[in-house]
Coordinates of C-alpha atoms in Angstrom, one line a residue:
Chain A
M1 CA -0.7 -7.5 -3.0
A2 CA -2.4 -9.7 -0.4
N3 CA -5.6 -7.8 -1.3
V4 CA -6.2 -11.0 -3.2
G5 CA -7.5 -12.4 0.0
V6 CA -10.0 -9.6 0.4
L7 CA -11.0 -9.6 -3.3
T8 CA -11.7 -13.3 -3.5
G9 CA -12.7 -13.9 0.1
T10 CA -15.7 -16.0 0.8
P11 CA -18.6 -14.5 2.6
A12 CA -18.0 -14.3 6.3
K13 CA -19.4 -17.1 8.4
V14 CA -22.5 -16.5 10.6
A15 CA -21.7 -15.7 14.2
R16 CA -21.8 -18.7 16.4
P17 CA -24.8 -18.8 18.7
H18 CA -23.4 -19.8 22.0
A19 CA -23.5 -18.8 25.6
R20 CA -22.3 -15.3 26.2
Q21 CA -19.4 -15.2 28.7
R22 CA -19.2 -13.7 32.1
A23 CA -19.7 -9.9 32.1
P24 CA -16.5 -8.3 33.5
M25 CA -14.1 -9.9 31.0
R26 CA -16.2 -8.8 28.1
W27 CA -16.1 -5.2 29.1
V28 CA -12.3 -5.3 29.8
V29 CA -11.7 -6.6 26.3
L30 CA -14.1 -4.1 24.8
G31 CA -12.5 -1.3 26.7
L32 CA -9.0 -2.2 25.5
L33 CA -10.2 -2.4 21.9
L34 CA -12.0 0.9 22.2
L35 CA -8.8 2.4 23.6
L36 CA -6.8 1.1 20.6
L37 CA -9.5 2.3 18.2
A38 CA -9.4 5.8 19.9
F39 CA -5.6 5.9 19.4
T40 CA -5.9 4.9 15.8
L41 CA -8.6 7.5 15.0
F42 CA -7.1 10.2 17.2
P43 CA -5.1 11.9 14.4
F44 CA -8.2 12.1 12.3
F45 CA -10.2 13.6 15.1
L46 CA -7.4 16.1 15.9
A47 CA -7.2 17.2 12.3
L48 CA -10.9 17.7 12.2
I49 CA -11.4 19.7 15.4
N50 CA -8.3 21.9 14.8
A51 CA -9.0 22.6 11.2
V52 CA -12.2 24.3 12.1
K53 CA -10.9 25.9 15.3
P54 CA -10.5 29.7 15.3
G55 CA -6.9 30.7 15.8
P56 CA -7.4 32.4 19.2
D57 CA -9.1 29.3 20.5
Y58 CA -6.1 27.3 19.6
L59 CA -3.7 29.7 21.3
R60 CA -5.9 29.6 24.5
G61 CA -6.9 26.0 24.7
G62 CA -4.3 24.1 22.6
P63 CA -4.9 21.3 20.2
L64 CA -7.2 19.3 22.5
S65 CA -9.8 21.9 23.3
I66 CA -13.2 21.6 21.6
P67 CA -13.7 24.6 19.4
T68 CA -16.0 27.2 20.8
S69 CA -17.2 28.1 17.3
I70 CA -16.6 26.6 13.9
Q71 CA -14.9 28.5 11.2
F72 CA -13.5 27.5 7.8
D73 CA -10.7 30.2 7.5
S74 CA -7.8 27.8 7.8
I75 CA -9.4 25.4 5.3
I76 CA -10.1 28.2 2.8
K77 CA -6.6 29.6 3.3
F78 CA -4.9 26.2 2.7
W79 CA -7.1 25.5 -0.2
G80 CA -6.1 28.8 -1.9
Q81 CA -2.5 28.6 -0.9
A82 CA -2.0 25.0 -2.2
D83 CA -4.3 25.6 -5.2
Y84 CA -6.2 22.5 -4.0
S85 CA -8.9 22.4 -6.7
R86 CA -6.1 22.0 -9.2
K87 CA -4.4 19.2 -7.2
L88 CA -7.7 17.4 -6.8
L89 CA -8.4 17.6 -10.5
N90 CA -4.9 16.4 -11.3
S91 CA -5.3 13.5 -8.9
V92 CA -8.7 12.6 -10.4
I93 CA -7.4 12.7 -14.0
I94 CA -4.3 10.7 -13.2
S95 CA -6.0 8.1 -11.0
A96 CA -9.0 7.6 -13.4
S97 CA -6.7 7.3 -16.4
V98 CA -4.4 4.8 -14.7
S99 CA -7.4 2.9 -13.5
V100 CA -9.0 2.5 -16.9
L101 CA -5.7 1.9 -18.8
A102 CA -4.4 -0.6 -16.2
V103 CA -7.7 -2.5 -16.2
I104 CA -7.6 -2.7 -20.1
I105 CA -4.0 -4.0 -20.1
S106 CA -4.7 -6.5 -17.3
L107 CA -7.8 -7.7 -19.1
F108 CA -5.9 -8.2 -22.4
N109 CA -3.1 -10.0 -20.6
A110 CA -5.4 -12.1 -18.6
Y111 CA -7.5 -13.0 -21.6
A112 CA -4.4 -14.5 -23.3
L113 CA -3.1 -16.1 -20.1
G114 CA -6.2 -17.2 -18.3
I115 CA -8.6 -18.1 -21.1
G116 CA -6.2 -18.4 -24.1
R117 CA -3.8 -20.4 -21.9
V118 CA -0.9 -19.5 -24.2
R119 CA 2.3 -21.3 -23.7
G120 CA 4.6 -20.0 -21.0
S121 CA 1.9 -18.3 -19.1
T122 CA 3.3 -19.3 -15.7
I123 CA 6.6 -17.7 -16.6
I124 CA 5.0 -14.6 -18.0
L125 CA 3.0 -14.2 -14.8
A126 CA 6.1 -14.8 -12.7
I127 CA 8.0 -12.1 -14.6
L128 CA 5.1 -9.7 -14.3
L129 CA 4.9 -10.2 -10.5
L130 CA 8.6 -9.9 -9.9
G131 CA 8.5 -6.7 -12.0
T132 CA 6.1 -5.1 -9.6
M133 CA 7.7 -6.3 -6.5
V134 CA 11.2 -4.9 -7.1
P135 CA 11.6 -1.5 -5.7
Q136 CA 10.7 1.5 -7.9
E137 CA 14.0 3.0 -6.9
S138 CA 15.8 0.7 -9.2
I139 CA 13.8 1.7 -12.3
V140 CA 13.0 5.3 -11.5
Y141 CA 16.2 7.0 -12.8
P142 CA 16.1 5.3 -16.3
I143 CA 12.4 6.2 -16.5
Y144 CA 13.1 9.8 -15.5
W145 CA 15.8 10.0 -18.1
M146 CA 13.7 8.4 -20.8
A147 CA 10.8 10.8 -20.1
K148 CA 13.2 13.7 -20.3
S149 CA 14.6 12.6 -23.6
V150 CA 11.2 12.1 -25.3
G151 CA 9.8 15.3 -23.9
L152 CA 7.3 13.7 -21.5
Y153 CA 9.1 14.9 -18.3
D154 CA 6.7 16.8 -16.1
T155 CA 3.6 15.6 -17.9
Q156 CA 0.8 13.7 -16.4
L157 CA 0.9 11.4 -19.4
A158 CA 4.2 10.0 -18.3
V159 CA 3.0 9.3 -14.8
I160 CA -0.2 7.7 -16.2
I161 CA 1.8 5.3 -18.5
V162 CA 4.3 4.3 -15.9
L163 CA 1.8 3.6 -13.1
A164 CA -0.7 1.9 -15.4
V165 CA 2.0 -0.6 -16.5
L166 CA 3.2 -1.2 -12.9
Q167 CA -0.3 -1.8 -11.6
S168 CA -1.4 -3.9 -14.5
A169 CA 1.0 -6.6 -13.3
F170 CA -1.1 -7.2 -10.2
G171 CA -4.3 -6.9 -12.2
T172 CA -3.0 -9.5 -14.7
Y173 CA -2.1 -11.8 -11.9
L174 CA -5.5 -11.5 -10.3
L175 CA -7.6 -11.6 -13.4
S176 CA -5.8 -14.6 -14.9
S177 CA -6.5 -16.7 -11.9
V178 CA -10.2 -15.6 -12.0
M179 CA -10.4 -16.2 -15.7
S180 CA -8.8 -19.6 -15.6
T181 CA -11.9 -20.8 -13.8
F182 CA -14.2 -19.2 -16.5
P183 CA -16.9 -21.6 -17.6
R184 CA -15.6 -23.3 -20.8
E185 CA -19.1 -24.1 -22.0
I186 CA -19.9 -20.4 -22.4
L187 CA -16.8 -19.8 -24.4
E188 CA -17.4 -22.8 -26.6
A189 CA -21.0 -21.9 -27.2
A190 CA -20.0 -18.4 -28.3
E191 CA -17.4 -19.9 -30.6
I192 CA -19.9 -22.2 -32.2
D193 CA -22.1 -19.2 -32.8
G194 CA -19.2 -17.8 -34.8
A195 CA -18.0 -15.2 -32.4
S196 CA -14.5 -13.9 -33.1
R197 CA -11.9 -13.8 -30.3
W198 CA -12.5 -10.1 -29.9
Q199 CA -16.3 -10.6 -29.8
V200 CA -15.9 -13.3 -27.1
L201 CA -13.8 -10.9 -25.1
T202 CA -16.1 -7.8 -25.4
L203 CA -19.5 -9.5 -25.6
V204 CA -19.0 -12.5 -23.3
V205 CA -16.1 -12.2 -20.9
V206 CA -16.3 -8.5 -20.1
P207 CA -20.0 -8.4 -19.1
I208 CA -19.6 -11.5 -16.9
M209 CA -16.4 -10.2 -15.3
Q210 CA -17.7 -6.7 -14.9
P211 CA -18.0 -6.7 -11.1
T212 CA -14.4 -8.0 -10.7
L213 CA -13.2 -5.4 -13.2
M214 CA -14.9 -2.7 -11.2
V215 CA -13.3 -3.8 -8.0
L216 CA -9.9 -3.9 -9.7
G217 CA -10.5 -0.5 -11.1
T218 CA -11.3 0.9 -7.7
F219 CA -8.1 -0.6 -6.3
F220 CA -6.1 1.0 -9.1
F221 CA -7.7 4.3 -8.5
I222 CA -6.9 4.4 -4.8
W223 CA -3.4 3.1 -5.2
T224 CA -2.7 5.7 -7.8
W225 CA -4.2 8.4 -5.6
N226 CA -1.7 7.4 -2.9
E227 CA 1.4 6.9 -5.2
F228 CA 4.3 9.2 -4.2
L229 CA 7.7 8.3 -5.6
I230 CA 7.0 8.3 -9.3
P231 CA 4.8 11.4 -9.2
V232 CA 7.1 13.4 -7.0
I233 CA 10.0 12.8 -9.4
M234 CA 8.1 13.3 -12.6
L235 CA 5.8 16.2 -11.8
I236 CA 7.9 19.2 -10.7
S237 CA 5.6 22.0 -11.8
N238 CA 2.9 23.0 -9.3
N239 CA 0.2 22.8 -11.9
N240 CA 0.7 19.1 -12.6
Q241 CA 1.1 17.8 -9.0
T242 CA -1.3 15.4 -7.3
V243 CA -2.8 15.7 -3.8
S244 CA -0.3 13.1 -2.5
V245 CA 2.7 15.1 -3.9
A246 CA 1.4 18.4 -2.7
M247 CA 1.0 16.9 0.8
G248 CA 4.5 15.5 0.8
L249 CA 5.9 18.9 -0.1
T250 CA 3.9 21.0 2.4
R251 CA 6.0 19.5 5.2
G252 CA 7.3 22.2 7.5
Q253 CA 5.9 25.0 5.5
N254 CA 3.1 25.9 8.0
M255 CA 4.8 24.9 11.2
S256 CA 4.1 28.3 12.7
D257 CA 0.4 28.0 12.0
P258 CA -1.0 24.8 13.6
T259 CA -4.6 25.3 12.5
L260 CA -3.4 25.6 8.9
Q261 CA -1.5 22.3 9.3
A262 CA -4.6 20.7 10.6
A263 CA -6.5 22.0 7.6
A264 CA -3.9 20.5 5.3
G265 CA -4.3 17.2 7.1
L266 CA -8.1 17.3 6.9
L267 CA -8.1 18.1 3.2
G268 CA -5.7 15.3 2.6
I269 CA -7.9 12.9 4.6
A270 CA -11.3 13.9 3.1
P271 CA -11.1 12.4 -0.4
T272 CA -9.8 9.0 0.9
V273 CA -12.4 8.7 3.6
I274 CA -15.0 9.4 0.9
F275 CA -13.6 6.7 -1.3
F276 CA -13.4 4.4 1.7
L277 CA -17.2 4.7 2.2
I278 CA -17.9 4.2 -1.5
F279 CA -15.2 1.6 -1.9
Q280 CA -16.5 -0.6 0.9
R281 CA -19.8 -1.0 -0.9
T282 CA -18.2 -1.7 -4.3
L283 CA -16.0 -4.2 -2.6
T284 CA -18.7 -6.2 -0.9
R285 CA -20.8 -6.1 -4.1
G286 CA -17.7 -7.3 -6.0
I287 CA -17.2 -10.2 -3.7
V288 CA -20.8 -11.3 -3.8
A289 CA -21.2 -10.8 -7.6
G290 CA -17.7 -12.1 -8.4
A291 CA -18.8 -15.7 -7.6
V292 CA -19.1 -16.8 -11.3
K293 CA -18.7 -20.5 -10.8
Chain B
M1 CA -4.7 -27.8 -18.3
A2 CA -6.9 -30.2 -20.3
G3 CA -6.6 -29.7 -24.0
S4 CA -9.6 -27.4 -24.5
A5 CA -11.7 -27.3 -27.6
V6 CA -11.3 -23.6 -27.8
R7 CA -9.6 -22.7 -31.1
S8 CA -5.9 -22.5 -31.6
R9 CA -4.1 -20.5 -29.0
R10 CA -1.8 -18.5 -31.2
G11 CA -4.2 -15.7 -31.8
Y12 CA -4.3 -14.9 -28.2
Y13 CA -0.7 -13.7 -28.3
L14 CA -1.9 -10.5 -29.9
Y15 CA -3.5 -9.6 -26.6
L16 CA -0.2 -9.7 -24.8
I17 CA 1.4 -7.1 -27.0
P18 CA 0.3 -3.9 -25.0
G19 CA 1.3 -5.5 -21.7
F20 CA 4.6 -6.8 -23.1
V21 CA 5.6 -3.5 -24.7
G22 CA 4.8 -1.7 -21.4
L23 CA 6.7 -4.2 -19.3
M24 CA 9.8 -3.9 -21.5
L25 CA 9.7 -0.2 -21.6
I26 CA 8.8 0.6 -18.0
V27 CA 10.2 -2.4 -16.0
I28 CA 12.7 -4.7 -17.7
G29 CA 14.5 -2.1 -19.8
P30 CA 15.0 0.4 -16.9
Q31 CA 15.9 -2.4 -14.6
I32 CA 18.7 -3.5 -16.9
A33 CA 19.8 0.2 -17.5
N34 CA 20.0 0.7 -13.8
F35 CA 22.1 -2.3 -13.3
V36 CA 24.5 -1.2 -16.1
L37 CA 24.6 2.4 -14.6
S38 CA 25.7 0.9 -11.3
F39 CA 29.1 0.2 -12.9
T40 CA 29.6 3.7 -14.1
A41 CA 30.2 7.2 -12.7
W42 CA 27.6 9.6 -14.1
K43 CA 26.2 13.0 -13.2
G44 CA 23.1 12.6 -15.3
V45 CA 24.5 14.6 -18.2
G46 CA 27.1 13.6 -20.8
T47 CA 28.4 10.1 -21.2
P48 CA 28.6 7.7 -18.2
R49 CA 32.1 6.6 -17.5
W50 CA 32.7 2.9 -16.8
V51 CA 34.3 2.4 -13.4
G52 CA 33.8 -1.3 -12.9
S53 CA 32.9 -2.4 -9.4
Q54 CA 34.1 0.8 -7.8
N55 CA 30.6 1.9 -6.7
Y56 CA 30.1 -1.4 -4.9
E57 CA 33.5 -1.2 -3.3
R58 CA 32.7 2.2 -2.0
L59 CA 29.3 0.9 -0.7
L60 CA 31.2 -1.5 1.6
T61 CA 32.8 1.3 3.5
D62 CA 29.9 3.8 3.3
D63 CA 28.7 4.4 6.9
Q64 CA 25.6 6.1 5.6
F65 CA 24.7 3.0 3.6
W66 CA 25.3 0.6 6.4
G67 CA 23.4 2.9 8.8
S68 CA 20.5 2.8 6.4
M69 CA 20.7 -1.0 6.3
H70 CA 20.8 -1.2 10.0
N71 CA 17.8 1.1 10.2
T72 CA 16.0 -1.2 7.7
L73 CA 16.3 -4.0 10.3
L74 CA 14.7 -1.7 12.8
Y75 CA 12.0 -0.8 10.3
I76 CA 11.2 -4.5 10.0
I77 CA 10.1 -4.4 13.6
S78 CA 7.6 -1.7 12.9
M79 CA 6.6 -2.8 9.4
T80 CA 6.4 -6.5 10.0
I81 CA 6.8 -7.9 13.5
I82 CA 4.6 -5.6 15.6
P83 CA 1.8 -5.2 13.0
V84 CA 1.7 -9.0 12.3
L85 CA 1.5 -9.9 16.0
L86 CA -1.0 -7.1 16.8
G87 CA -3.0 -8.0 13.6
L88 CA -3.2 -11.6 14.6
I89 CA -4.4 -10.9 18.2
L90 CA -6.8 -8.3 16.9
A91 CA -8.2 -10.4 14.1
S92 CA -8.7 -13.3 16.4
L93 CA -10.3 -11.1 19.1
L94 CA -12.7 -9.5 16.7
F95 CA -13.5 -12.7 14.9
D96 CA -13.5 -15.2 17.7
Y97 CA -14.6 -13.1 20.7
V98 CA -16.2 -9.7 19.9
R99 CA -18.4 -11.3 17.2
D100 CA -19.8 -13.8 19.7
Q101 CA -20.0 -11.4 22.6
F102 CA -21.2 -8.2 20.9
G103 CA -22.2 -9.2 17.4
E104 CA -21.1 -8.9 13.8
R105 CA -21.7 -5.2 13.5
L106 CA -19.3 -4.1 16.2
S107 CA -16.7 -6.4 14.9
S108 CA -16.9 -4.9 11.4
F109 CA -16.9 -1.5 12.9
F110 CA -13.6 -2.1 14.7
R111 CA -12.1 -3.6 11.6
A112 CA -13.1 -0.6 9.4
G113 CA -11.8 1.9 12.0
L114 CA -8.5 0.1 12.5
Y115 CA -8.1 -0.1 8.7
L116 CA -8.6 3.5 8.1
P117 CA -4.9 4.7 8.4
Q118 CA -4.0 2.1 5.7
I119 CA -6.0 3.8 3.0
L120 CA -4.6 7.3 3.6
P121 CA -1.9 8.5 1.2
L122 CA 1.4 8.0 3.1
T123 CA 2.2 11.7 2.7
V124 CA -1.1 12.7 4.4
A125 CA -0.2 10.4 7.3
G126 CA 3.2 12.2 7.3
V127 CA 1.6 15.6 7.4
L128 CA -0.7 14.6 10.3
W129 CA 2.0 13.0 12.4
G130 CA 4.5 15.6 11.5
W131 CA 2.1 18.1 13.1
I132 CA 1.4 15.9 16.1
L133 CA 5.1 15.2 16.8
S134 CA 6.6 18.6 16.1
P135 CA 8.2 20.4 19.1
V136 CA 5.2 22.7 19.4
G137 CA 2.9 19.9 18.3
V138 CA 0.0 18.0 19.8
A139 CA 2.0 15.2 21.6
N140 CA 3.9 17.7 23.7
A141 CA 0.7 19.8 24.3
I142 CA -0.9 16.6 25.7
L143 CA 2.1 15.8 27.9
K144 CA 2.0 19.3 29.3
S145 CA -1.7 19.3 29.9
I146 CA -1.5 16.1 32.0
G147 CA 1.5 17.5 34.0
L148 CA 4.2 15.5 32.2
G149 CA 5.6 18.5 30.5
T150 CA 9.1 17.5 31.4
F151 CA 8.8 14.5 29.1
A152 CA 8.1 16.7 26.1
Q153 CA 10.6 16.1 23.3
N154 CA 11.5 17.2 19.9
W155 CA 10.2 13.8 18.8
I156 CA 11.3 13.8 15.1
G157 CA 14.1 16.3 15.4
D158 CA 16.1 14.5 18.1
A159 CA 18.3 11.7 16.9
T160 CA 17.4 9.6 20.0
Y161 CA 13.6 9.7 19.5
A162 CA 13.3 10.1 15.7
L163 CA 13.4 6.4 14.8
P164 CA 11.0 5.2 17.5
A165 CA 8.7 8.1 16.5
V166 CA 8.7 7.2 12.8
S167 CA 8.3 3.6 13.8
L168 CA 5.2 4.4 15.8
V169 CA 3.7 6.1 12.7
I170 CA 4.6 3.1 10.6
V171 CA 2.9 0.7 13.0
W172 CA -0.1 3.0 13.0
I173 CA -0.3 2.6 9.2
Q174 CA 0.5 -1.1 9.0
V175 CA -1.8 -2.7 11.6
G176 CA -4.9 -2.3 9.4
Y177 CA -3.4 -4.2 6.5
C178 CA -2.5 -7.2 8.6
L179 CA -5.8 -7.2 10.4
V180 CA -7.9 -7.1 7.2
V181 CA -6.0 -9.9 5.5
F182 CA -6.1 -12.0 8.6
M183 CA -9.8 -11.5 9.0
A184 CA -10.5 -12.4 5.4
G185 CA -8.5 -15.5 5.9
L186 CA -10.4 -16.4 9.1
S187 CA -13.6 -16.4 7.2
R188 CA -12.6 -19.6 5.3
I189 CA -12.0 -21.5 8.5
D190 CA -14.7 -23.9 9.5
P191 CA -16.6 -22.5 12.5
A192 CA -17.1 -26.0 13.7
L193 CA -13.4 -26.1 14.6
Y194 CA -13.9 -23.3 17.1
E195 CA -17.0 -24.8 18.5
A196 CA -15.4 -28.1 19.1
A197 CA -12.5 -26.4 20.8
Q198 CA -14.8 -24.4 22.9
L199 CA -16.7 -27.5 24.0
D200 CA -13.4 -29.0 24.9
G201 CA -12.9 -26.1 27.2
A202 CA -10.2 -24.3 25.2
G203 CA -10.0 -20.6 26.1
W204 CA -9.6 -17.7 23.6
W205 CA -5.8 -17.8 23.9
Q206 CA -5.6 -21.5 23.3
R207 CA -7.9 -21.2 20.3
L208 CA -5.7 -18.5 18.9
V209 CA -2.5 -20.6 19.3
S210 CA -3.8 -23.9 18.3
I211 CA -6.4 -23.1 15.6
T212 CA -6.1 -19.5 14.3
V213 CA -2.4 -19.3 13.9
P214 CA -1.9 -22.7 12.2
M215 CA -5.0 -22.2 10.0
L216 CA -3.8 -18.7 9.0
A217 CA -0.3 -19.9 8.1
P218 CA -0.7 -19.0 4.4
E219 CA -2.0 -15.5 5.2
I220 CA 0.7 -15.0 7.8
F221 CA 3.4 -16.0 5.3
V222 CA 2.0 -13.7 2.6
V223 CA 1.7 -10.8 5.0
V224 CA 5.2 -11.3 6.4
L225 CA 6.8 -11.5 3.0
T226 CA 4.9 -8.5 1.5
T227 CA 5.6 -6.3 4.5
L228 CA 9.2 -7.3 4.5
I229 CA 9.4 -6.3 0.9
H230 CA 7.7 -3.0 1.9
A231 CA 10.2 -2.5 4.7
L232 CA 13.0 -2.6 2.2
K233 CA 11.5 0.3 0.4
V234 CA 10.1 2.6 3.1
F235 CA 10.2 6.0 1.5
A236 CA 7.3 8.4 1.8
P237 CA 7.0 8.5 5.6
I238 CA 10.7 9.3 5.9
F239 CA 10.6 11.8 3.1
V240 CA 7.8 13.7 4.8
L241 CA 8.7 13.3 8.4
T242 CA 12.4 13.5 8.7
Q243 CA 14.2 13.4 5.3
G244 CA 16.4 10.7 6.8
G245 CA 17.6 12.9 9.6
P246 CA 18.5 14.0 12.2
N247 CA 22.0 12.9 11.6
D248 CA 20.8 10.0 9.4
A249 CA 19.0 8.5 12.4
T250 CA 16.0 7.5 10.3
L251 CA 17.8 7.1 7.0
A252 CA 16.5 4.2 4.8
P253 CA 18.1 2.8 1.6
S254 CA 15.3 4.2 -0.5
Y255 CA 15.8 7.6 0.8
L256 CA 19.6 7.3 0.3
T257 CA 19.0 6.2 -3.3
Y258 CA 16.7 9.1 -3.9
Y259 CA 19.2 11.5 -2.3
H260 CA 22.1 10.4 -4.5
F261 CA 20.0 10.3 -7.7
F262 CA 18.4 13.7 -7.4
T263 CA 20.4 15.7 -4.9
T264 CA 24.1 14.8 -5.1
Q265 CA 23.5 13.5 -8.7
R266 CA 25.9 10.6 -8.2
V267 CA 23.7 8.5 -10.4
G268 CA 26.0 5.5 -10.7
Y269 CA 26.4 5.3 -7.0
A270 CA 22.7 5.6 -6.4
A271 CA 22.1 2.9 -9.0
A272 CA 24.4 0.6 -7.1
I273 CA 22.4 1.1 -3.9
A274 CA 19.2 0.5 -5.8
T275 CA 20.7 -2.7 -7.3
V276 CA 21.4 -4.0 -3.8
Q277 CA 17.9 -3.2 -2.8
M278 CA 16.6 -4.8 -5.9
I279 CA 18.5 -8.0 -5.2
L280 CA 17.4 -8.3 -1.6
T281 CA 13.8 -7.7 -2.7
L282 CA 14.1 -10.2 -5.5
G283 CA 15.1 -12.8 -3.1
L284 CA 12.1 -12.2 -1.0
A285 CA 9.8 -12.0 -4.0
L286 CA 11.1 -15.3 -5.3
M287 CA 10.3 -16.9 -2.0
F288 CA 6.8 -15.4 -2.2
L289 CA 6.3 -16.7 -5.7
W290 CA 7.6 -20.2 -4.9
F291 CA 5.2 -20.3 -2.0
Q292 CA 2.2 -19.1 -4.1
T293 CA 2.8 -21.8 -6.8
R294 CA 3.1 -24.4 -4.1
Q295 CA -0.2 -23.2 -2.6
A296 CA -1.8 -23.3 -6.0
E297 CA -0.6 -26.8 -6.7
R298 CA -1.9 -28.0 -3.3
G299 CA -5.2 -26.3 -3.9
A300 CA -5.6 -28.0 -7.3

């Protein structure tokens, strides 16, 4: 929610040039921060070294030993056992569809609320926001029941529709506030040229808003990737499950095989870390380019 | 809202249709259905039987429910209190100290590193920590290797340690969120303020208390409210790590709801718990909204 701050944040200020302080204190602070960072990243590091550690190595040296050789047996074993290619594909399909669909819904809503300024827009926004903030627990059973009665239970389509609607509330909120500052002259000029409402949206608003829409889409993609409650309830068959659900259900299954557990962890981490690297660039680009004022 | 020259507004309503239909079908409709169900006894098949306020009366004496509410208060410590405090200190250190002393690069590096757990799917975090905290896991192996083997515990399988252990995982996840929001907020503060304070001889701590915290008040409010709302619906870490156990020591209302909906199939009762959760969240959400509008008015 408060990602708004990140999305619309102003460029960071330039570091203040002033006298650097006395040496010892600096290093104490740096040391403490490094310690905290090490603690934060420790689970990632552990998953990495143990996922590629040969079994006998683990038995001898435990989880902290540096592997004497690198092997991918555990990773391959978990990949096969969990049918990970399938899970990745499912996650990509669901996340990408939700992302596109939610951006479109948000864009339409925001066009009416932010640019059209239809009556009651404040109330509509408030209802939308409240709708997403209330716990999913209180809507999940009726949704589950509805999906069952229309034959959409255990289909990815059901998950896509539900998540797209839930996420578009945040998108509407964000885009409406951005669109309400959209330069009126541009809209009026397009109108004088005889552009219809649809043309104004697709030929004027969308191209100018594109960077913001991309950032929003990225957020939706990652949020959907991480969603758990709705997918775990709706997708019971193995073939439909996402990475997040598969991870949630592996619990305890491989307790006896620690390197296999590490491999599971590593495979769960890998896609998000990859997004993180891509996403950071998109985000900064979005912030810089989003300054349509 | 100056009367714009843009043509009549009515045509814009068409664009609200997809969003409106979705909202009705996925949010409002189910919300109402859930509320109605909370006054019934239903197994998920057949016709729900109206029982009036019986579910709510039973809630009042349900130790599991009260236990889960009590745990929610404890989860607020790990979801909100510790991450907000840590986040404030870290944001201010990185922004107001590390940047000056070591440069922008290092400060961004720390921020990115500390944020990393936040982007992980919660279930993956659960798998990682479940492995670390298991009886034959990494935590105990480390204790043994440094000669503290006697302190080894069944961290998530022992009712005494399970809640603190789960809380540690939650703090690990949450700090990055607070940090990033606070740092984004700091970037809109005029650097001259800090320079002036520094010239007046204010140390880092004084600058934190007298400039950073008051200036970040809106962000702090937003983060506190959103994390409180999240604390009321902690689910995935509990699902993966402990399933509410051992002996309900880590049980949260969300998990209890899930358990009654899908395991015991006492749908009406689960709906009542979900309704209580919904009302509590709604209260917090309304506060959030009220604050946002006030901010917007002030900014205008």
